[in-house]
Structure formats: structure tokens, C-alpha cells
Amino acid sequence: MLLSDSAAWAGAYLALEWTIRVVMLVVVPFRRSPDAARSWLTLVFFLPIPALAIYLLIGRPTYPRWRRDRFAKLPKLLAIAIKQIAHSHFCRRPFLPSNLEEPALLIEKLGQFPTLAGNDVEICPNYDQLIDNVVSDINRAKRSVHLLFYIFADDATGRRVMEALGQAARRGIACRVLIDAVGSRRWSRRVVKTLTSHGVDVRRALPVGLLRRRSARADLRNHRKIAVIDSRIGYVGSQNIVDAALDRGLVNEELMVRVTGPVVLELQAVFAADWFMETDQVLDAPVLFPHRAPGDGAVAQVLASGPDYPDAGVGLLVTALIHGARERVVITTPYFIPDEALVQALKTAVLRGVEVSLVVPHETDHLLVHLAQRSYYADLLRSGVRIHSYREQFLHAKHITVDRDIALIGSSNVDIRSFVLNAEVSLVVYDRSVVQLLRLEQDRYFAASEVLTCEAWKARSILTKTCENLARLAAPLL
């Protein structure tokens, strides 16, 4: 009897596994890239029941219906801000040469924000100096301070910023802070408690919890790093509010930009959109989107991307920029997990005579991601892409220059997670002087890097190659 029962249970289990395999074979490829489908189906074939559980948790890069419904209201609720950004005399549209018109139009179609002239852009590669600048600008704030950061720590750096926010709030300045609930989870309770006690309105973005009525998915995160002070000064880039030496003995090296001018209003609009998504509060007061006399300066625009913006993929922009390159492309990123379209764009650019360089850190804080990204190097090296392994610190900066005319600086890595799953923000600047300043930083990276070669890369051990290739199978899921 027991033997018969065991055989029946085994048969039922086997039938369940094969049912999952067959159903997933139909479901998984729907509206998914071939690489992602292949990774999911490999997992399903070997581990069907765990694969189904994981797929139900993180298999579809979409937010819950209530959040999608709220996002659908956003354009109407922010109509005043969008109108002021697009039509005020302060936010005048610039003339662009023909080679820049196409990327500018693409960005506007993807993220709604137009190109705006009259911006001053300052490159900020010094970690501690950046924090000094942010604190100083908060101390001089007269109306509002808005911060949105993936990581906001209760450490020496975080406490400096919190103290500045507290002093601003006591002066009557409207201070609002958004922190990602997962990225800041180690410190979020203390940060929220401290800022609230100072009179700062602070919220967790995309909170996660089994018992939460509106819990977010743990893998869909708000990865943006934005500061906007008085709608006049903006910061955007890769750096979080946390000590440089965060984990495992690694010291982060970052790059942010400090901007003044009309493009700051686009950063303000991104913050206002995220604030509405988390609080259902509309920030459209005219004081947050002021008119000022236009000045000289760089042409720039902002692209917000993420699951809330299904057509605003920063990956699509990066691929398009590489296809449009004529002379030189330099990509700096801590995590490099490209999709097939990006790999082909890089190879095609080299064949067209474009000098393509990739700068990645030698050290890592995510071993599986590091192994997966190394699996792409051999193919890129053979095609002529130059890969620079930066050895001084953990290079967490995220920026791209294209020829002498275009600089992209933001929070997005060059990986599938940033392209599809994370909410990101990018500042695109069309200005030769800004590109030249960024290229000076890139030249400094080159000088502190080991240049990888095909011959040396081929000499890796069989074990190393095997681990990298196995990690690559999971690349679309990382």
C-alpha cells in the first residue's frame, strides 16, 4: 500500500514538473528577449518548481495594477509643470546641429522632456567634495530641498546631510526626501526617524513586505540619485548618500554633475513624479517650477526610465548613441551585462572605424555579476573593443561620451537590470566643453587601468572560463 502511494506521489510530482515545463515554454518567450527567454527556460528545465516560484515573484518587470493606474494619472496631474518646462521663456529650445537632432528627438520621445539651453554643468568626481557641495547648497536653500537616493545611510556622510536638512527644515524650508526601501534597508528606520524628528518629510520608495497591502516587488527598485535645491541647483549621477568605504574594504569612486539652469526643472519633475507615485501628493506649485531669464550655457535634457516608463528605456538610448557615433565612444560602468542589440552596436561601431573603449572596475562587490560580465570580454576584444580594467578603487561611476559632442551621466549601469528593472535617471549634455572635461576623467581612468588583450584573456584557466560561462546563463536574470 505504501509502495503504491509512493509511486502515485512520484507520478503526480513528475506530471507537475512536465506541466510546468510545457506551460512555461509557451508563456516565457512572450514579449521577452531571446537571451532572457533562454535563461528562464534553462532554469525551468532543470528546476521547474523553484523556477515557477521565482517567476511568479520576479518574472515580469511590471508594477502592480494600483501603481500603473496611479502612473496613468501623472501626466494630467503634472500638466502645469510640464507646460512650464516646455513653453516658458526660461526653458527655450536650442538650435542643434543635424548630428545631434536625432538623439535629442529620441530622448524627448522616450521620456517627454525636451532639450533646454542655458545650463551650467560642473563635473564632480571627488567623493567628499561632492558631499561638501550638497551640504553647502542645502545650507543656502531658501525655498525647497528635494533628495531622491537609492542608498541613504545613517553613517558619517548620511548624518552630515541629515543635519543640514534638519537645519533647513527649522528655517522653514520645505524638505522632502525619498529613499529606496531596499537599497537603504540597513539604515532606513534610523534615517526616517532622524529626519522626521528634524521636521523633514521622508518616505521609503517601493516598500516591500509580506503583510503590506501594497508591497512592491523586491527586484524593481528606484535606483535614481537626484538632489534639487530651490529648483535652481541640481545634482545627478552615480553617488549615494553613504561613506565611500561602504562594504568589503572597497572604496567607491563616483562621478556626479552639479547643474544650474532650466534642465534642473526636468530633474524637479522627475522627483515630483516619484513623490506622487509614493505619496499620492501632487507637487505642481509654480514656486517649484519658476521662470527666470535665460542665459548662456550647455544644451541638456533629462531621461527618466524604468518599469513605470515602458517606452523610456535607457538601453535603447545607449544603443542608438553607439550606432550614431562617428569617432569615439567611451563607456564607464561598474556592471556590464549587455543585451544582444548593444553587443552588435559595439561591434558594428568598431567596424565603422569608431574607437570604442569600455572602462570597468577590477574589483567587484557582486561576484556573480562580475563573472557574468567577464564572459562577454573575449567576444568584444576579438571585435576590437578596448577594455580597461580600473585598479585604483571600486569605480562605481556611470557615464558615456560619444564623439566630441554628447555626454551621458546618470544612475544607470550598462546592464539589463538598469535597462529593464530599475527606475533610473540620465542627464544628456550636448556641449564640447563638458565632453572634454569628462574625457579628462576618462583619460585618468585609462592611465590607472590594465588594458586587457585577447592573448592574455585566452590564457585564463578552464575553471575560470567555466564559472564565467555558467554565470552568463543567468545574466538576463541578474
mmCIF file of N, CA, C and O in Angstrom, residues 10-61:
data_model
loop_
_atom_site.group_PDB
_atom_site.id
_atom_site.type_symbol
_atom_site.label_atom_id
_atom_site.label_comp_id
_atom_site.label_asym_id
_atom_site.label_seq_id
_atom_site.Cartn_x
_atom_site.Cartn_y
_atom_site.Cartn_z
ATOM 1 N N ALA A 10 5.003 10.041 -6.726
ATOM 2 C CA ALA A 10 6.096 10.278 -7.673
ATOM 3 C C ALA A 10 5.555 10.598 -9.058
ATOM 4 O O ALA A 10 6.052 11.496 -9.747
ATOM 5 N N GLY A 11 4.498 9.868 -9.462
ATOM 6 C CA GLY A 11 3.894 10.135 -10.772
ATOM 7 C C GLY A 11 3.272 11.515 -10.836
ATOM 8 O O GLY A 11 3.388 12.229 -11.846
ATOM 9 N N ALA A 12 2.600 11.901 -9.741
ATOM 10 C CA ALA A 12 1.977 13.220 -9.698
ATOM 11 C C ALA A 12 3.023 14.329 -9.747
ATOM 12 O O ALA A 12 2.853 15.348 -10.432
ATOM 13 N N TYR A 13 4.132 14.104 -9.017
ATOM 14 C CA TYR A 13 5.216 15.097 -8.995
ATOM 15 C C TYR A 13 5.833 15.247 -10.388
ATOM 16 O O TYR A 13 6.081 16.367 -10.868
ATOM 17 N N LEU A 14 6.068 14.099 -11.046
ATOM 18 C CA LEU A 14 6.646 14.126 -12.392
ATOM 19 C C LEU A 14 5.698 14.828 -13.372
ATOM 20 O O LEU A 14 6.126 15.633 -14.216
ATOM 21 N N ALA A 15 4.394 14.538 -13.242
ATOM 22 C CA ALA A 15 3.417 15.190 -14.118
ATOM 23 C C ALA A 15 3.389 16.696 -13.879
ATOM 24 O O ALA A 15 3.281 17.495 -14.832
ATOM 25 N N LEU A 16 3.507 17.101 -12.609
ATOM 26 C CA LEU A 16 3.525 18.525 -12.286
ATOM 27 C C LEU A 16 4.726 19.205 -12.919
ATOM 28 O O LEU A 16 4.610 20.293 -13.512
ATOM 29 N N GLU A 17 5.902 18.585 -12.798
ATOM 30 C CA GLU A 17 7.112 19.177 -13.372
ATOM 31 C C GLU A 17 6.972 19.366 -14.880
ATOM 32 O O GLU A 17 7.311 20.417 -15.424
ATOM 33 N N TRP A 18 6.476 18.352 -15.566
ATOM 34 C CA TRP A 18 6.366 18.451 -17.017
ATOM 35 C C TRP A 18 5.256 19.411 -17.432
ATOM 36 O O TRP A 18 5.355 20.076 -18.476
ATOM 37 N N THR A 19 4.219 19.522 -16.620
ATOM 38 C CA THR A 19 3.183 20.523 -16.907
ATOM 39 C C THR A 19 3.772 21.930 -16.821
ATOM 40 O O THR A 19 3.502 22.790 -17.674
ATOM 41 N N ILE A 20 4.574 22.161 -15.782
ATOM 42 C CA ILE A 20 5.227 23.470 -15.634
ATOM 43 C C ILE A 20 6.129 23.750 -16.827
ATOM 44 O O ILE A 20 6.112 24.852 -17.400
ATOM 45 N N ARG A 21 6.908 22.745 -17.235
ATOM 46 C CA ARG A 21 7.822 22.937 -18.367
ATOM 47 C C ARG A 21 7.060 23.316 -19.635
ATOM 48 O O ARG A 21 7.444 24.240 -20.354
ATOM 49 N N VAL A 22 5.991 22.604 -19.911
ATOM 50 C CA VAL A 22 5.237 22.845 -21.144
ATOM 51 C C VAL A 22 4.566 24.220 -21.108
ATOM 52 O O VAL A 22 4.615 24.984 -22.092
ATOM 53 N N VAL A 23 3.941 24.546 -19.978
ATOM 54 C CA VAL A 23 3.261 25.840 -19.872
ATOM 55 C C VAL A 23 4.259 26.985 -19.974
ATOM 56 O O VAL A 23 4.025 27.976 -20.693
ATOM 57 N N MET A 24 5.387 26.856 -19.286
ATOM 58 C CA MET A 24 6.392 27.920 -19.313
ATOM 59 C C MET A 24 7.022 28.059 -20.689
ATOM 60 O O MET A 24 7.448 29.153 -21.082
ATOM 61 N N LEU A 25 7.096 26.980 -21.428
ATOM 62 C CA LEU A 25 7.613 27.041 -22.791
ATOM 63 C C LEU A 25 6.762 27.959 -23.655
ATOM 64 O O LEU A 25 7.262 28.620 -24.568
ATOM 65 N N VAL A 26 5.480 28.036 -23.348
ATOM 66 C CA VAL A 26 4.573 28.918 -24.078
ATOM 67 C C VAL A 26 4.601 30.329 -23.501
ATOM 68 O O VAL A 26 4.619 31.324 -24.240
ATOM 69 N N VAL A 27 4.633 30.446 -22.172
ATOM 70 C CA VAL A 27 4.479 31.736 -21.508
ATOM 71 C C VAL A 27 5.759 32.562 -21.544
ATOM 72 O O VAL A 27 5.730 33.768 -21.844
ATOM 73 N N VAL A 28 6.892 31.947 -21.261
ATOM 74 C CA VAL A 28 8.132 32.696 -21.057
ATOM 75 C C VAL A 28 8.564 33.507 -22.271
ATOM 76 O O VAL A 28 8.945 34.676 -22.138
ATOM 77 N N PRO A 29 8.548 32.950 -23.501
ATOM 78 C CA PRO A 29 9.048 33.749 -24.632
ATOM 79 C C PRO A 29 8.186 34.949 -25.004
ATOM 80 O O PRO A 29 8.616 35.789 -25.793
ATOM 81 N N PHE A 30 6.980 35.033 -24.451
ATOM 82 C CA PHE A 30 6.062 36.115 -24.828
ATOM 83 C C PHE A 30 6.599 37.457 -24.355
ATOM 84 O O PHE A 30 6.834 37.673 -23.170
ATOM 85 N N ARG A 31 6.857 38.400 -25.306
ATOM 86 C CA ARG A 31 7.328 39.751 -25.025
ATOM 87 C C ARG A 31 8.591 39.731 -24.166
ATOM 88 O O ARG A 31 8.739 40.492 -23.211
ATOM 89 N N ARG A 32 9.514 38.854 -24.504
ATOM 90 C CA ARG A 32 10.768 38.757 -23.764
ATOM 91 C C ARG A 32 11.894 38.537 -24.762
ATOM 92 O O ARG A 32 11.710 37.882 -25.777
ATOM 93 N N SER A 33 13.074 39.084 -24.481
ATOM 94 C CA SER A 33 14.204 38.933 -25.395
ATOM 95 C C SER A 33 14.619 37.467 -25.465
ATOM 96 O O SER A 33 14.405 36.696 -24.521
ATOM 97 N N PRO A 34 15.245 37.052 -26.577
ATOM 98 C CA PRO A 34 15.704 35.663 -26.686
ATOM 99 C C PRO A 34 16.657 35.265 -25.561
ATOM 100 O O PRO A 34 16.581 34.141 -25.053
ATOM 101 N N ASP A 35 17.564 36.173 -25.170
ATOM 102 C CA ASP A 35 18.502 35.855 -24.092
ATOM 103 C C ASP A 35 17.775 35.602 -22.777
ATOM 104 O O ASP A 35 18.063 34.629 -22.060
ATOM 105 N N ALA A 36 16.830 36.478 -22.453
ATOM 106 C CA ALA A 36 16.085 36.306 -21.200
ATOM 107 C C ALA A 36 15.241 35.041 -21.238
ATOM 108 O O ALA A 36 15.177 34.283 -20.256
ATOM 109 N N ALA A 37 14.595 34.787 -22.385
ATOM 110 C CA ALA A 37 13.782 33.571 -22.507
ATOM 111 C C ALA A 37 14.636 32.331 -22.352
ATOM 112 O O ALA A 37 14.241 31.364 -21.682
ATOM 113 N N ARG A 38 15.803 32.338 -22.977
ATOM 114 C CA ARG A 38 16.690 31.180 -22.878
ATOM 115 C C ARG A 38 17.112 30.922 -21.430
ATOM 116 O O ARG A 38 17.143 29.772 -20.969
ATOM 117 N N SER A 39 17.437 31.973 -20.688
ATOM 118 C CA SER A 39 17.843 31.809 -19.289
ATOM 119 C C SER A 39 16.703 31.261 -18.444
ATOM 120 O O SER A 39 16.890 30.349 -17.627
ATOM 121 N N TRP A 40 15.507 31.812 -18.633
ATOM 122 C CA TRP A 40 14.367 31.320 -17.869
ATOM 123 C C TRP A 40 14.060 29.868 -18.205
ATOM 124 O O TRP A 40 13.818 29.045 -17.298
ATOM 125 N N LEU A 41 14.073 29.516 -19.479
ATOM 126 C CA LEU A 41 13.726 28.147 -19.870
ATOM 127 C C LEU A 41 14.775 27.146 -19.420
ATOM 128 O O LEU A 41 14.441 25.996 -19.103
ATOM 129 N N THR A 42 16.041 27.565 -19.361
ATOM 130 C CA THR A 42 17.083 26.682 -18.818
ATOM 131 C C THR A 42 16.804 26.380 -17.351
ATOM 132 O O THR A 42 16.890 25.230 -16.897
ATOM 133 N N LEU A 43 16.465 27.431 -16.593
ATOM 134 C CA LEU A 43 16.136 27.238 -15.180
ATOM 135 C C LEU A 43 14.900 26.364 -15.032
ATOM 136 O O LEU A 43 14.850 25.468 -14.176
ATOM 137 N N VAL A 44 13.896 26.594 -15.875
ATOM 138 C CA VAL A 44 12.664 25.807 -15.808
ATOM 139 C C VAL A 44 12.935 24.338 -16.121
ATOM 140 O O VAL A 44 12.369 23.441 -15.472
ATOM 141 N N PHE A 45 13.785 24.070 -17.086
ATOM 142 C CA PHE A 45 14.050 22.688 -17.476
ATOM 143 C C PHE A 45 14.691 21.900 -16.331
ATOM 144 O O PHE A 45 14.304 20.756 -16.059
ATOM 145 N N PHE A 46 15.649 22.518 -15.631
ATOM 146 C CA PHE A 46 16.362 21.793 -14.573
ATOM 147 C C PHE A 46 15.638 21.840 -13.231
ATOM 148 O O PHE A 46 15.676 20.866 -12.470
ATOM 149 N N LEU A 47 14.996 22.978 -12.928
ATOM 150 C CA LEU A 47 14.342 23.140 -11.623
ATOM 151 C C LEU A 47 12.960 23.747 -11.834
ATOM 152 O O LEU A 47 12.719 24.924 -11.530
ATOM 153 N N PRO A 48 12.013 22.985 -12.352
ATOM 154 C CA PRO A 48 10.722 23.572 -12.740
ATOM 155 C C PRO A 48 9.937 24.197 -11.598
ATOM 156 O O PRO A 48 9.371 25.291 -11.765
ATOM 157 N N ILE A 49 9.860 23.564 -10.443
ATOM 158 C CA ILE A 49 9.045 24.112 -9.355
ATOM 159 C C ILE A 49 9.695 25.352 -8.744
ATOM 160 O O ILE A 49 9.027 26.391 -8.597
ATOM 161 N N PRO A 50 11.001 25.323 -8.388
ATOM 162 C CA PRO A 50 11.620 26.572 -7.929
ATOM 163 C C PRO A 50 11.573 27.674 -8.989
ATOM 164 O O PRO A 50 11.377 28.846 -8.668
ATOM 165 N N ALA A 51 11.746 27.290 -10.270
ATOM 166 C CA ALA A 51 11.695 28.292 -11.338
ATOM 167 C C ALA A 51 10.331 28.967 -11.402
ATOM 168 O O ALA A 51 10.232 30.185 -11.596
ATOM 169 N N LEU A 52 9.258 28.179 -11.230
ATOM 170 C CA LEU A 52 7.917 28.748 -11.248
ATOM 171 C C LEU A 52 7.730 29.723 -10.094
ATOM 172 O O LEU A 52 7.157 30.820 -10.277
ATOM 173 N N ALA A 53 8.222 29.358 -8.910
ATOM 174 C CA ALA A 53 8.097 30.247 -7.745
ATOM 175 C C ALA A 53 8.847 31.556 -7.982
ATOM 176 O O ALA A 53 8.335 32.642 -7.696
ATOM 177 N N ILE A 54 10.070 31.462 -8.528
ATOM 178 C CA ILE A 54 10.860 32.664 -8.801
ATOM 179 C C ILE A 54 10.185 33.511 -9.868
ATOM 180 O O ILE A 54 10.131 34.740 -9.780
ATOM 181 N N TYR A 55 9.641 32.838 -10.891
ATOM 182 C CA TYR A 55 8.993 33.570 -11.980
ATOM 183 C C TYR A 55 7.778 34.350 -11.473
ATOM 184 O O TYR A 55 7.539 35.493 -11.879
ATOM 185 N N LEU A 56 7.010 33.726 -10.581
ATOM 186 C CA LEU A 56 5.836 34.420 -10.049
ATOM 187 C C LEU A 56 6.233 35.640 -9.222
ATOM 188 O O LEU A 56 5.487 36.621 -9.142
ATOM 189 N N LEU A 57 7.443 35.583 -8.612
ATOM 190 C CA LEU A 57 7.918 36.699 -7.803
ATOM 191 C C LEU A 57 8.516 37.811 -8.646
ATOM 192 O O LEU A 57 8.213 38.994 -8.445
ATOM 193 N N ILE A 58 9.377 37.443 -9.610
ATOM 194 C CA ILE A 58 10.138 38.475 -10.323
ATOM 195 C C ILE A 58 10.147 38.269 -11.823
ATOM 196 O O ILE A 58 10.927 38.890 -12.540
ATOM 197 N N GLY A 59 9.279 37.426 -12.340
ATOM 198 C CA GLY A 59 9.380 37.063 -13.748
ATOM 199 C C GLY A 59 8.945 38.129 -14.721
ATOM 200 O O GLY A 59 9.386 38.132 -15.864
ATOM 201 N N ARG A 60 8.082 39.053 -14.290
ATOM 202 C CA ARG A 60 7.588 40.078 -15.206
ATOM 203 C C ARG A 60 7.938 41.448 -14.672
ATOM 204 O O ARG A 60 7.564 41.778 -13.543
ATOM 205 N N PRO A 61 8.671 42.255 -15.470
ATOM 206 C CA PRO A 61 9.125 43.563 -14.983
ATOM 207 C C PRO A 61 8.027 44.609 -15.017
ATOM 208 O O PRO A 61 8.113 45.619 -15.716
#
